[in-house]
mmCIF file of C-alpha atoms and ligand atoms in Angstrom:
data_model
loop_
_atom_site.group_PDB
_atom_site.id
_atom_site.type_symbol
_atom_site.label_atom_id
_atom_site.label_comp_id
_atom_site.label_asym_id
_atom_site.label_seq_id
_atom_site.Cartn_x
_atom_site.Cartn_y
_atom_site.Cartn_z
ATOM 1 C CA MET A 1 0.210 -0.090 0.073
ATOM 2 C CA ALA A 2 1.364 3.676 -0.804
ATOM 3 C CA THR A 3 2.306 5.807 2.024
ATOM 4 C CA ASN A 4 2.239 9.572 1.990
ATOM 5 C CA ARG A 5 5.706 10.000 2.885
ATOM 6 C CA THR A 6 8.970 10.502 1.023
ATOM 7 C CA PHE A 7 12.547 11.590 2.170
ATOM 8 C CA THR A 8 15.001 13.812 0.333
ATOM 9 C CA MET A 9 18.077 15.407 1.018
ATOM 10 C CA ILE A 10 19.503 18.640 -0.552
ATOM 11 C CA LYS A 11 23.110 17.413 -1.744
ATOM 12 C CA PRO A 12 25.994 19.407 -0.582
ATOM 13 C CA ASP A 13 26.544 21.029 -4.414
ATOM 14 C CA ALA A 14 23.170 22.819 -3.735
ATOM 15 C CA VAL A 15 23.635 23.425 -0.118
ATOM 16 C CA GLU A 16 27.045 25.181 -1.285
ATOM 17 C CA ASN A 17 25.564 27.383 -4.278
ATOM 18 C CA ASN A 18 22.841 28.704 -1.554
ATOM 19 C CA TYR A 19 19.935 27.071 -3.228
ATOM 20 C CA ILE A 20 18.603 25.376 0.137
ATOM 21 C CA GLY A 21 15.755 28.270 0.256
ATOM 22 C CA GLY A 22 14.620 27.977 -3.495
ATOM 23 C CA ILE A 23 14.642 24.124 -3.451
ATOM 24 C CA LEU A 24 12.117 24.281 -0.007
ATOM 25 C CA LYS A 25 10.105 26.489 -1.689
ATOM 26 C CA MET A 26 9.506 24.448 -4.484
ATOM 27 C CA ILE A 27 8.623 21.541 -2.423
ATOM 28 C CA ASN A 28 6.563 23.639 -0.550
ATOM 29 C CA ASP A 29 4.782 24.962 -3.657
ATOM 30 C CA ALA A 30 4.545 21.791 -4.909
ATOM 31 C CA GLY A 31 2.061 20.486 -1.953
ATOM 32 C CA PHE A 32 4.365 18.684 0.009
ATOM 33 C CA ARG A 33 4.572 19.341 4.119
ATOM 34 C CA ILE A 34 7.619 19.352 5.629
ATOM 35 C CA VAL A 35 7.589 16.383 8.510
ATOM 36 C CA ALA A 36 10.996 16.442 9.792
ATOM 37 C CA LEU A 37 14.114 18.885 8.502
ATOM 38 C CA LYS A 38 17.771 18.707 9.665
ATOM 39 C CA TYR A 39 20.940 20.548 8.578
ATOM 40 C CA THR A 40 23.841 17.847 9.219
ATOM 41 C CA LYS A 41 26.753 16.494 7.162
ATOM 42 C CA LEU A 42 27.445 12.686 6.679
ATOM 43 C CA SER A 43 30.697 11.129 7.564
ATOM 44 C CA THR A 44 32.464 8.983 5.148
ATOM 45 C CA GLU A 45 31.199 6.113 6.988
ATOM 46 C CA ALA A 46 27.471 7.134 7.334
ATOM 47 C CA ALA A 47 27.487 8.245 3.416
ATOM 48 C CA GLY A 48 28.892 4.551 2.597
ATOM 49 C CA LYS A 49 26.052 2.985 4.532
ATOM 50 C CA PHE A 50 23.025 5.422 3.061
ATOM 51 C CA TYR A 51 24.123 4.313 -0.367
ATOM 52 C CA GLU A 52 25.243 0.865 0.464
ATOM 53 C CA VAL A 53 22.389 -0.558 -2.070
ATOM 54 C CA HIS A 54 24.901 1.289 -4.967
ATOM 55 C CA LYS A 55 27.608 -0.323 -3.298
ATOM 56 C CA GLU A 56 28.400 -2.563 -6.726
ATOM 57 C CA ARG A 57 27.934 0.264 -9.275
ATOM 58 C CA PRO A 58 31.380 1.841 -10.656
ATOM 59 C CA PHE A 59 30.344 5.566 -8.926
ATOM 60 C CA TYR A 60 29.696 4.374 -5.474
ATOM 61 C CA GLY A 61 33.229 5.750 -4.469
ATOM 62 C CA GLU A 62 32.794 8.965 -6.137
ATOM 63 C CA LEU A 63 29.332 9.430 -4.709
ATOM 64 C CA VAL A 64 30.299 8.284 -1.125
ATOM 65 C CA THR A 65 32.981 11.242 -1.299
ATOM 66 C CA TYR A 66 30.388 13.810 -2.916
ATOM 67 C CA MET A 67 27.618 13.206 -0.257
ATOM 68 C CA SER A 68 30.523 13.731 2.942
ATOM 69 C CA ASN A 69 31.780 16.772 1.395
ATOM 70 C CA GLY A 70 30.026 19.283 2.845
ATOM 71 C CA PRO A 71 26.393 19.772 4.733
ATOM 72 C CA ILE A 72 23.442 18.504 3.758
ATOM 73 C CA VAL A 73 19.627 19.077 4.376
ATOM 74 C CA ALA A 74 17.594 16.064 5.261
ATOM 75 C CA ALA A 75 13.902 16.172 5.357
ATOM 76 C CA ILE A 76 10.662 13.720 5.399
ATOM 77 C CA LEU A 77 7.761 14.944 3.223
ATOM 78 C CA GLU A 78 4.077 14.589 3.106
ATOM 79 C CA LYS A 79 1.590 14.590 0.517
ATOM 80 C CA ASP A 80 -0.757 12.488 -1.135
ATOM 81 C CA ASN A 81 1.625 9.866 -3.649
ATOM 82 C CA ALA A 82 4.642 11.472 -2.203
ATOM 83 C CA VAL A 83 6.977 9.114 -3.733
ATOM 84 C CA ALA A 84 6.013 9.309 -7.100
ATOM 85 C CA ASP A 85 5.244 12.908 -6.928
ATOM 86 C CA PHE A 86 8.176 14.072 -5.555
ATOM 87 C CA ARG A 87 10.347 11.780 -8.258
ATOM 88 C CA THR A 88 8.354 14.231 -10.839
ATOM 89 C CA LEU A 89 9.187 17.338 -8.925
ATOM 90 C CA ILE A 90 12.813 16.329 -8.742
ATOM 91 C CA GLY A 91 12.814 15.279 -12.569
ATOM 92 C CA ALA A 92 15.878 12.717 -14.170
ATOM 93 C CA THR A 93 19.008 11.658 -12.387
ATOM 94 C CA ASP A 94 20.912 13.484 -15.173
ATOM 95 C CA PRO A 95 20.135 17.153 -15.179
ATOM 96 C CA THR A 96 20.356 17.238 -18.862
ATOM 97 C CA LYS A 97 17.595 14.761 -19.334
ATOM 98 C CA ALA A 98 15.325 16.212 -16.644
ATOM 99 C CA ASP A 99 12.260 18.142 -17.771
ATOM 100 C CA GLU A 100 12.065 22.047 -17.710
ATOM 101 C CA GLY A 101 10.758 23.341 -14.309
ATOM 102 C CA THR A 102 11.970 20.344 -12.116
ATOM 103 C CA ILE A 103 14.331 20.900 -9.447
ATOM 104 C CA ARG A 104 17.328 18.971 -11.146
ATOM 105 C CA LYS A 105 16.901 20.944 -14.606
ATOM 106 C CA ILE A 106 16.927 24.096 -12.292
ATOM 107 C CA TYR A 107 19.696 23.760 -9.757
ATOM 108 C CA ALA A 108 21.747 20.513 -10.714
ATOM 109 C CA LYS A 109 24.948 20.840 -11.994
ATOM 110 C CA SER A 110 25.817 16.929 -12.787
ATOM 111 C CA ILE A 111 24.697 13.471 -12.856
ATOM 112 C CA ALA A 112 27.277 13.175 -9.939
ATOM 113 C CA ALA A 113 26.107 16.756 -8.336
ATOM 114 C CA ASN A 114 22.537 16.731 -8.929
ATOM 115 C CA ALA A 115 21.321 18.751 -5.961
ATOM 116 C CA VAL A 116 18.553 16.843 -4.409
ATOM 117 C CA HIS A 117 17.803 13.427 -3.507
ATOM 118 C CA GLY A 118 14.264 11.425 -3.635
ATOM 119 C CA SER A 119 13.461 8.113 -2.362
ATOM 120 C CA ASP A 120 12.376 5.559 -5.178
ATOM 121 C CA SER A 121 10.083 3.622 -3.090
ATOM 122 C CA ASP A 122 7.584 3.661 -0.090
ATOM 123 C CA GLU A 123 9.965 0.962 1.489
ATOM 124 C CA ASN A 124 13.236 3.019 0.680
ATOM 125 C CA ALA A 125 11.297 6.418 2.227
ATOM 126 C CA GLN A 126 10.855 4.641 5.730
ATOM 127 C CA ILE A 127 14.202 3.338 5.694
ATOM 128 C CA GLU A 128 16.058 6.554 4.511
ATOM 129 C CA GLY A 129 14.119 8.742 7.123
ATOM 130 C CA ASP A 130 14.428 6.342 9.989
ATOM 131 C CA PHE A 131 18.384 6.698 9.088
ATOM 132 C CA PHE A 132 18.074 10.408 9.799
ATOM 133 C CA PHE A 133 15.274 10.911 12.286
ATOM 134 C CA SER A 134 14.001 9.609 15.488
ATOM 135 C CA LYS A 135 10.103 9.739 16.202
ATOM 136 C CA LEU A 136 10.282 12.960 18.436
ATOM 137 C CA GLU A 137 11.811 14.903 15.614
ATOM 138 C CA ARG A 138 8.760 14.324 13.421
ATOM 139 C CA PHE A 139 5.801 16.710 13.262
HETATM 140 P P1 GDP B 201 18.386 8.866 -8.521
HETATM 141 O O1 GDP B 201 17.159 7.945 -7.682
HETATM 142 O O2 GDP B 201 17.538 9.646 -9.350
HETATM 143 O O3 GDP B 201 19.129 9.752 -7.377
HETATM 144 O O4 GDP B 201 19.551 8.016 -9.111
HETATM 145 P P2 GDP B 201 20.144 6.606 -8.488
HETATM 146 O O5 GDP B 201 19.636 5.956 -7.653
HETATM 147 O O6 GDP B 201 20.339 5.943 -10.154
HETATM 148 O O7 GDP B 201 21.648 7.468 -8.313
HETATM 149 C C1 GDP B 201 22.009 7.505 -7.148
HETATM 150 C C2 GDP B 201 22.797 8.805 -6.928
HETATM 151 O O8 GDP B 201 24.172 8.246 -7.472
HETATM 152 C C3 GDP B 201 22.431 9.795 -8.113
HETATM 153 O O9 GDP B 201 21.339 11.123 -7.685
HETATM 154 C C4 GDP B 201 23.535 10.555 -8.447
HETATM 155 O O10 GDP B 201 24.043 11.597 -7.365
HETATM 156 C C5 GDP B 201 24.755 9.537 -8.370
HETATM 157 N N1 GDP B 201 24.788 8.922 -9.700
HETATM 158 C C6 GDP B 201 23.843 8.496 -10.394
HETATM 159 N N2 GDP B 201 24.650 8.050 -11.825
HETATM 160 C C7 GDP B 201 25.792 8.519 -11.570
HETATM 161 C C8 GDP B 201 27.170 8.382 -12.456
HETATM 162 O O11 GDP B 201 26.912 7.958 -13.681
HETATM 163 N N3 GDP B 201 27.978 9.005 -11.979
HETATM 164 C C9 GDP B 201 27.973 9.455 -10.605
HETATM 165 N N4 GDP B 201 29.362 10.111 -10.572
HETATM 166 N N5 GDP B 201 27.309 9.339 -10.046
HETATM 167 C C10 GDP B 201 25.966 9.023 -10.168
#
């Protein structure tokens, strides 16, 4: 059964470029409610664990280095059909292939530094939200 929550991160490239406010505004304007929010930095070890599902992919090392290179903003978001609607809002992994008006089209630099993360399933949204937030940090 589909749940109404997803998980996102504003990635280090977008934080460094001062896009936090612009991205959060797009998220709110698209009808998502912020359930939990945290400004933090992943250690290499934590980034490696978060992206463990991509361990066998050739870019895993590069991804872990990039994601632990600077602060990120983590959030749990709520809306009907949250996972699918958020994937639509962020656009394709490669910003050159992302639709006009999507977050990655507007804010992403490259396929590696692509501004935002969005969960790809309800199951992963749950796992990823639990990675960052306790029950007391959700509203
Ligand atoms: P997503 O679900 O759209 O984020 O895409 P994936 O699950 O396929 O990949 C996870 C993340 O790995 C992406 O968001 C990128 O940050 C990174 N990534 C994907 N493909 C590549 C690639 O070819 N090279 C590098 N360096 N990073 C990649």
